[in-house]
Tab-separated table of C-alpha atoms and ligand atoms in Angstrom:
chain	number	residue	atom	x	y	z
A	45	MET	CA	-2.348	-4.736	-10.092
A	46	ALA	CA	0.966	-2.900	-8.953
A	47	VAL	CA	2.520	-3.069	-5.509
A	48	GLN	CA	3.779	0.128	-3.653
A	49	ILE	CA	5.372	0.279	-0.387
A	50	ASN	CA	5.230	3.252	1.470
A	51	PRO	CA	7.222	3.454	4.545
A	52	SER	CA	5.980	5.664	7.493
A	53	ILE	CA	8.405	8.100	9.108
A	54	LEU	CA	6.139	7.878	12.222
A	55	SER	CA	9.131	5.072	13.294
A	56	ALA	CA	11.822	6.908	11.817
A	57	ASP	CA	14.372	9.184	13.815
A	58	PHE	CA	12.581	12.625	13.862
A	59	ALA	CA	15.707	14.535	14.518
A	60	ARG	CA	17.091	13.422	11.123
A	61	LEU	CA	14.354	12.898	8.742
A	62	ALA	CA	16.181	13.955	5.557
A	63	ASP	CA	18.677	10.871	6.341
A	64	GLU	CA	15.631	8.768	7.110
A	65	ALA	CA	13.918	9.505	3.789
A	66	ARG	CA	17.215	9.065	1.943
A	67	ALA	CA	17.599	5.544	3.968
A	68	VAL	CA	14.402	3.866	2.055
A	69	GLU	CA	15.116	5.198	-1.236
A	70	GLY	CA	13.702	3.096	-3.612
A	71	ALA	CA	10.353	3.042	-1.925
A	72	ASP	CA	7.395	4.667	-3.595
A	73	TRP	CA	6.122	6.880	-1.544
A	74	LEU	CA	7.221	8.336	1.951
A	75	HIS	CA	3.886	7.892	4.698
A	76	VAL	CA	3.914	11.233	6.474
A	77	ASP	CA	1.498	10.666	9.670
A	78	VAL	CA	-0.066	13.799	11.043
A	79	MET	CA	-1.691	14.097	14.223
A	80	ASP	CA	-3.050	16.813	16.092
A	81	ASN	CA	-3.918	15.056	19.521
A	82	HIS	CA	-7.619	15.641	18.703
A	83	PHE	CA	-8.944	13.298	16.038
A	84	VAL	CA	-6.089	10.827	17.713
A	85	PRO	CA	-4.359	10.926	20.979
A	86	ASN	CA	-1.078	11.527	19.785
A	87	LEU	CA	0.655	14.616	18.347
A	88	THR	CA	3.415	14.480	15.569
A	89	LEU	CA	4.219	17.279	13.005
A	90	GLY	CA	2.405	19.914	10.590
A	91	VAL	CA	2.656	21.628	7.312
A	92	PRO	CA	6.379	23.147	8.274
A	93	VAL	CA	7.624	20.064	8.057
A	94	VAL	CA	6.218	18.329	5.037
A	95	GLU	CA	7.579	21.460	3.310
A	96	SER	CA	11.264	21.067	4.439
A	97	LEU	CA	10.403	16.916	3.889
A	98	HIS	CA	9.444	17.772	0.475
A	99	LYS	CA	12.595	19.690	-0.549
A	100	ALA	CA	14.715	17.130	1.070
A	101	THR	CA	13.564	14.114	-0.949
A	102	GLU	CA	12.781	12.981	-4.259
A	103	THR	CA	10.253	10.545	-2.740
A	104	PRO	CA	6.617	11.810	-3.081
A	105	LEU	CA	4.740	12.253	0.135
A	106	ASP	CA	1.862	10.496	1.377
A	107	CYS	CA	0.319	12.565	3.975
A	108	HIS	CA	-1.644	10.830	6.151
A	109	LEU	CA	-4.031	13.423	8.016
A	110	MET	CA	-5.225	12.453	11.645
A	111	ILE	CA	-6.541	15.604	12.359
A	112	ALA	CA	-10.019	17.385	13.334
A	113	ASP	CA	-11.393	19.422	10.737
A	114	PRO	CA	-9.478	18.295	7.550
A	115	ASP	CA	-11.705	20.530	5.390
A	116	ARG	CA	-9.992	23.536	6.650
A	117	TRP	CA	-6.455	21.984	6.709
A	118	ALA	CA	-5.846	19.453	4.130
A	119	PRO	CA	-5.274	22.123	1.298
A	120	ALA	CA	-2.224	23.769	2.921
A	121	TYR	CA	-0.408	19.845	2.793
A	122	VAL	CA	-1.048	20.178	-0.715
A	123	GLU	CA	0.615	23.526	-1.001
A	124	ALA	CA	3.459	21.914	1.140
A	125	GLY	CA	4.364	19.561	-1.938
A	126	ALA	CA	2.046	16.845	-0.568
A	127	GLY	CA	1.643	14.330	-3.738
A	128	SER	CA	-1.211	12.527	-1.957
A	129	VAL	CA	-3.260	13.511	0.931
A	130	THR	CA	-5.589	11.548	2.703
A	131	PHE	CA	-8.110	13.039	4.878
A	132	HIS	CA	-10.512	10.558	7.762
A	133	VAL	CA	-14.034	10.338	6.455
A	134	GLU	CA	-14.821	10.633	10.408
A	135	ALA	CA	-13.456	14.047	10.670
A	136	ALA	CA	-14.357	15.668	7.529
A	137	ALA	CA	-17.452	17.786	7.029
A	138	ALA	CA	-17.906	17.655	2.955
A	139	PRO	CA	-15.496	14.614	1.989
A	140	VAL	CA	-16.584	15.224	-1.538
A	141	ARG	CA	-15.809	18.988	-1.760
A	142	LEU	CA	-12.604	18.065	-0.057
A	143	ALA	CA	-11.725	15.652	-2.475
A	144	ARG	CA	-12.600	17.863	-5.527
A	145	GLU	CA	-10.479	20.958	-3.607
A	146	ILE	CA	-7.404	18.326	-3.003
A	147	ARG	CA	-7.346	16.957	-6.729
A	148	ALA	CA	-8.023	20.541	-7.936
A	149	LYS	CA	-4.946	21.560	-6.237
A	150	GLY	CA	-2.928	18.844	-7.875
A	151	ALA	CA	-2.378	16.284	-5.428
A	152	ARG	CA	-4.028	12.495	-5.049
A	153	ALA	CA	-6.952	12.527	-3.074
A	154	SER	CA	-7.653	9.661	-0.600
A	155	MET	CA	-10.028	9.141	2.274
A	156	ALA	CA	-9.441	6.691	5.313
A	157	LEU	CA	-11.746	4.831	7.391
A	158	ARG	CA	-11.220	3.978	11.061
A	159	PRO	CA	-11.599	0.433	11.644
A	160	ALA	CA	-15.251	0.489	12.859
A	161	THR	CA	-16.179	2.488	9.930
A	162	PRO	CA	-17.589	0.438	7.121
A	163	VAL	CA	-17.127	0.950	3.320
A	164	GLU	CA	-20.509	0.299	2.020
A	165	PRO	CA	-21.979	3.816	2.528
A	166	TYR	CA	-19.309	5.116	0.825
A	167	GLU	CA	-19.284	3.450	-2.452
A	168	ASP	CA	-20.920	6.023	-4.323
A	169	LEU	CA	-18.051	8.507	-3.226
A	170	LEU	CA	-15.418	5.951	-4.644
A	171	PRO	CA	-14.892	7.547	-8.033
A	172	GLU	CA	-13.827	10.996	-6.645
A	173	LEU	CA	-11.093	9.211	-4.931
A	174	ASP	CA	-7.360	8.502	-5.947
A	175	MET	CA	-7.150	6.004	-3.202
A	176	LEU	CA	-9.161	4.324	-0.202
A	177	LEU	CA	-6.694	3.785	3.262
A	178	ILE	CA	-8.451	0.925	5.241
A	179	MET	CA	-6.714	1.162	8.868
A	180	THR	CA	-5.681	-1.996	10.167
A	181	VAL	CA	-4.812	-0.633	13.498
A	182	GLU	CA	-6.544	2.004	15.602
A	183	PRO	CA	-5.282	5.173	13.973
A	184	GLY	CA	-2.607	7.393	16.444
A	185	PHE	CA	0.405	4.648	17.156
A	186	GLY	CA	2.922	3.084	15.555
A	187	GLY	CA	3.974	-0.682	16.535
A	188	GLN	CA	0.507	-2.028	17.449
A	189	ALA	CA	-0.611	-5.468	16.253
A	190	PHE	CA	-2.388	-6.376	12.900
A	191	LEU	CA	-5.955	-6.272	13.297
A	192	ASP	CA	-6.964	-9.338	11.404
A	193	ILE	CA	-10.691	-8.603	11.490
A	194	MET	CA	-10.074	-5.898	8.935
A	195	LEU	CA	-9.233	-8.233	5.942
A	196	PRO	CA	-13.176	-8.991	5.354
A	197	LYS	CA	-13.225	-5.114	4.915
A	198	ILE	CA	-10.564	-5.034	2.595
A	199	ARG	CA	-12.070	-7.766	0.703
A	200	ARG	CA	-15.345	-5.970	0.331
A	201	ALA	CA	-13.616	-2.613	-0.734
A	202	ARG	CA	-11.622	-4.587	-3.402
A	203	LYS	CA	-14.700	-5.919	-4.689
A	204	LEU	CA	-16.435	-2.492	-4.912
A	205	ILE	CA	-13.650	-1.108	-6.755
A	206	ASP	CA	-13.535	-3.826	-9.393
A	207	LYS	CA	-17.296	-3.665	-9.933
A	208	HIS	CA	-17.300	-0.108	-10.821
A	209	GLY	CA	-13.983	-0.307	-13.094
A	210	LEU	CA	-12.118	1.984	-10.862
A	211	ASP	CA	-8.672	3.301	-10.578
A	212	LEU	CA	-8.476	3.385	-7.255
A	213	TRP	CA	-5.568	2.136	-5.058
A	214	LEU	CA	-6.305	0.159	-1.904
A	215	GLN	CA	-4.000	1.195	1.183
A	216	VAL	CA	-3.619	-0.711	4.121
A	217	ASP	CA	-1.755	0.967	7.027
A	218	GLY	CA	-1.152	-0.569	11.029
A	219	GLY	CA	0.956	-3.555	11.922
A	220	VAL	CA	1.667	-4.519	8.186
A	221	SER	CA	5.108	-6.510	8.398
A	222	ALA	CA	6.535	-9.420	6.925
A	223	SER	CA	3.966	-11.539	8.682
A	224	THR	CA	0.798	-9.881	7.716
A	225	ILE	CA	1.764	-8.379	4.196
A	226	GLU	CA	0.799	-11.620	2.134
A	227	ARG	CA	-2.754	-11.349	3.891
A	228	CYS	CA	-3.433	-7.797	2.762
A	229	ALA	CA	-2.345	-8.251	-0.668
A	230	GLU	CA	-4.407	-11.742	-1.220
A	231	ALA	CA	-7.510	-9.587	0.018
A	232	GLY	CA	-7.065	-6.780	-2.614
A	233	ALA	CA	-4.856	-4.278	-1.121
A	234	ASP	CA	-2.102	-2.732	-3.422
A	235	VAL	CA	-0.458	0.195	-1.206
A	236	PHE	CA	1.391	-0.728	2.319
A	237	VAL	CA	2.297	1.385	4.657
A	238	ALA	CA	4.665	-0.127	6.813
A	239	GLY	CA	6.393	1.916	9.982
A	240	SER	CA	8.040	-0.596	12.586
A	241	ALA	CA	8.622	-3.127	9.723
A	242	VAL	CA	10.961	-0.723	7.979
A	243	TYR	CA	12.610	1.893	10.246
A	244	GLY	CA	12.981	-1.161	13.183
A	245	ALA	CA	14.881	-3.082	10.598
A	246	GLU	CA	18.957	-3.677	10.168
A	247	ASP	CA	18.742	-2.218	6.797
A	248	PRO	CA	15.230	-0.245	6.243
A	249	ALA	CA	15.940	-0.469	1.826
A	250	GLU	CA	16.051	-3.986	2.216
A	251	ALA	CA	13.348	-4.542	4.259
A	252	VAL	CA	11.100	-2.391	1.560
A	253	ARG	CA	12.278	-4.908	-1.212
A	254	ARG	CA	11.491	-7.779	0.686
A	255	LEU	CA	8.421	-6.355	1.607
A	256	ARG	CA	7.820	-5.434	-2.448
A	257	LYS	CA	8.764	-9.244	-2.656
A	258	GLN	CA	6.154	-10.885	-0.835
A	259	ALA	CA	2.986	-8.408	-1.611
A	260	ALA	CA	3.686	-8.990	-5.274
A	261	SER	CA	3.905	-13.014	-4.817
A	262	ALA	CA	0.823	-12.890	-3.061
A	263	CYS	CA	-1.152	-10.703	-5.423
A	264	ALA	CA	-0.162	-13.188	-8.315
A	265	HIS	CA	-1.956	-15.666	-6.650
B	153	DX5	C1	-0.936	4.762	12.799
B	153	DX5	C2	-0.280	5.032	11.579
B	153	DX5	C3	0.805	4.409	10.921
B	153	DX5	C4	1.692	4.010	11.659
B	153	DX5	C5	2.161	2.434	11.219
B	153	DX5	O1	-2.033	5.525	13.121
B	153	DX5	O2	-1.229	6.133	10.584
B	153	DX5	O3	1.288	5.016	9.495
B	153	DX5	O4	3.160	4.760	11.186
B	153	DX5	O5	3.237	2.088	12.093
B	153	DX5	P1	3.233	0.151	11.837
B	153	DX5	O6	3.549	0.120	10.649
B	153	DX5	O7	4.599	0.399	13.141
B	153	DX5	O8	2.045	-0.236	12.345
B	154	ZN	ZN1	-0.516	6.486	8.698
């Protein structure tokens, strides 16, 4: 299982996004949190910013859509250059159709679960996805405390993925840091989003390398 570290630009300086993207070269993906002030209380950025960011960095973009009506808006993020597009199942009217559309347009399709959303009802949908995101905080803001109570869900998701022999990445997002990443890796996650733990560090690139090392050695156990 290859570990991937995706810094979240939510914790970066929004006036210097191109520089902030370059500050974490060596990261696997750049995690871009799109919030619409409807699905979550916060408001961030949209398609034009993703388009510009895509031109400004070689790092592929992992767009996490925390928006209402992703069925309508998600395809535009693929067109804007996102390599992976995550929609929330709680917001999607037709998640299977949407995942297929994202894939058909050429991006990886990913589905996110809020903390109170169980994974089991979606077992049959997993083959339609390239990644499953288990939120380890309530979506909306960076810098929140990691929810330990999500660890059993990560374990159950990993079991379902293995049971079906799927090539599906398991991402965790929220409160992932040097003090929580090992628990996530041991539970079966392989893609780690980190906002404040990367951009709040003195040297963001070094923070990425450290998190990767920690996760890789925890995975090996
Ligand atoms: C929260 C976002 C996260 C956020 C994580 O709703 O989805 O991606 O940036 O930030 P940290 O790592 O600081 O919890
Ligand atoms: Zn996110």
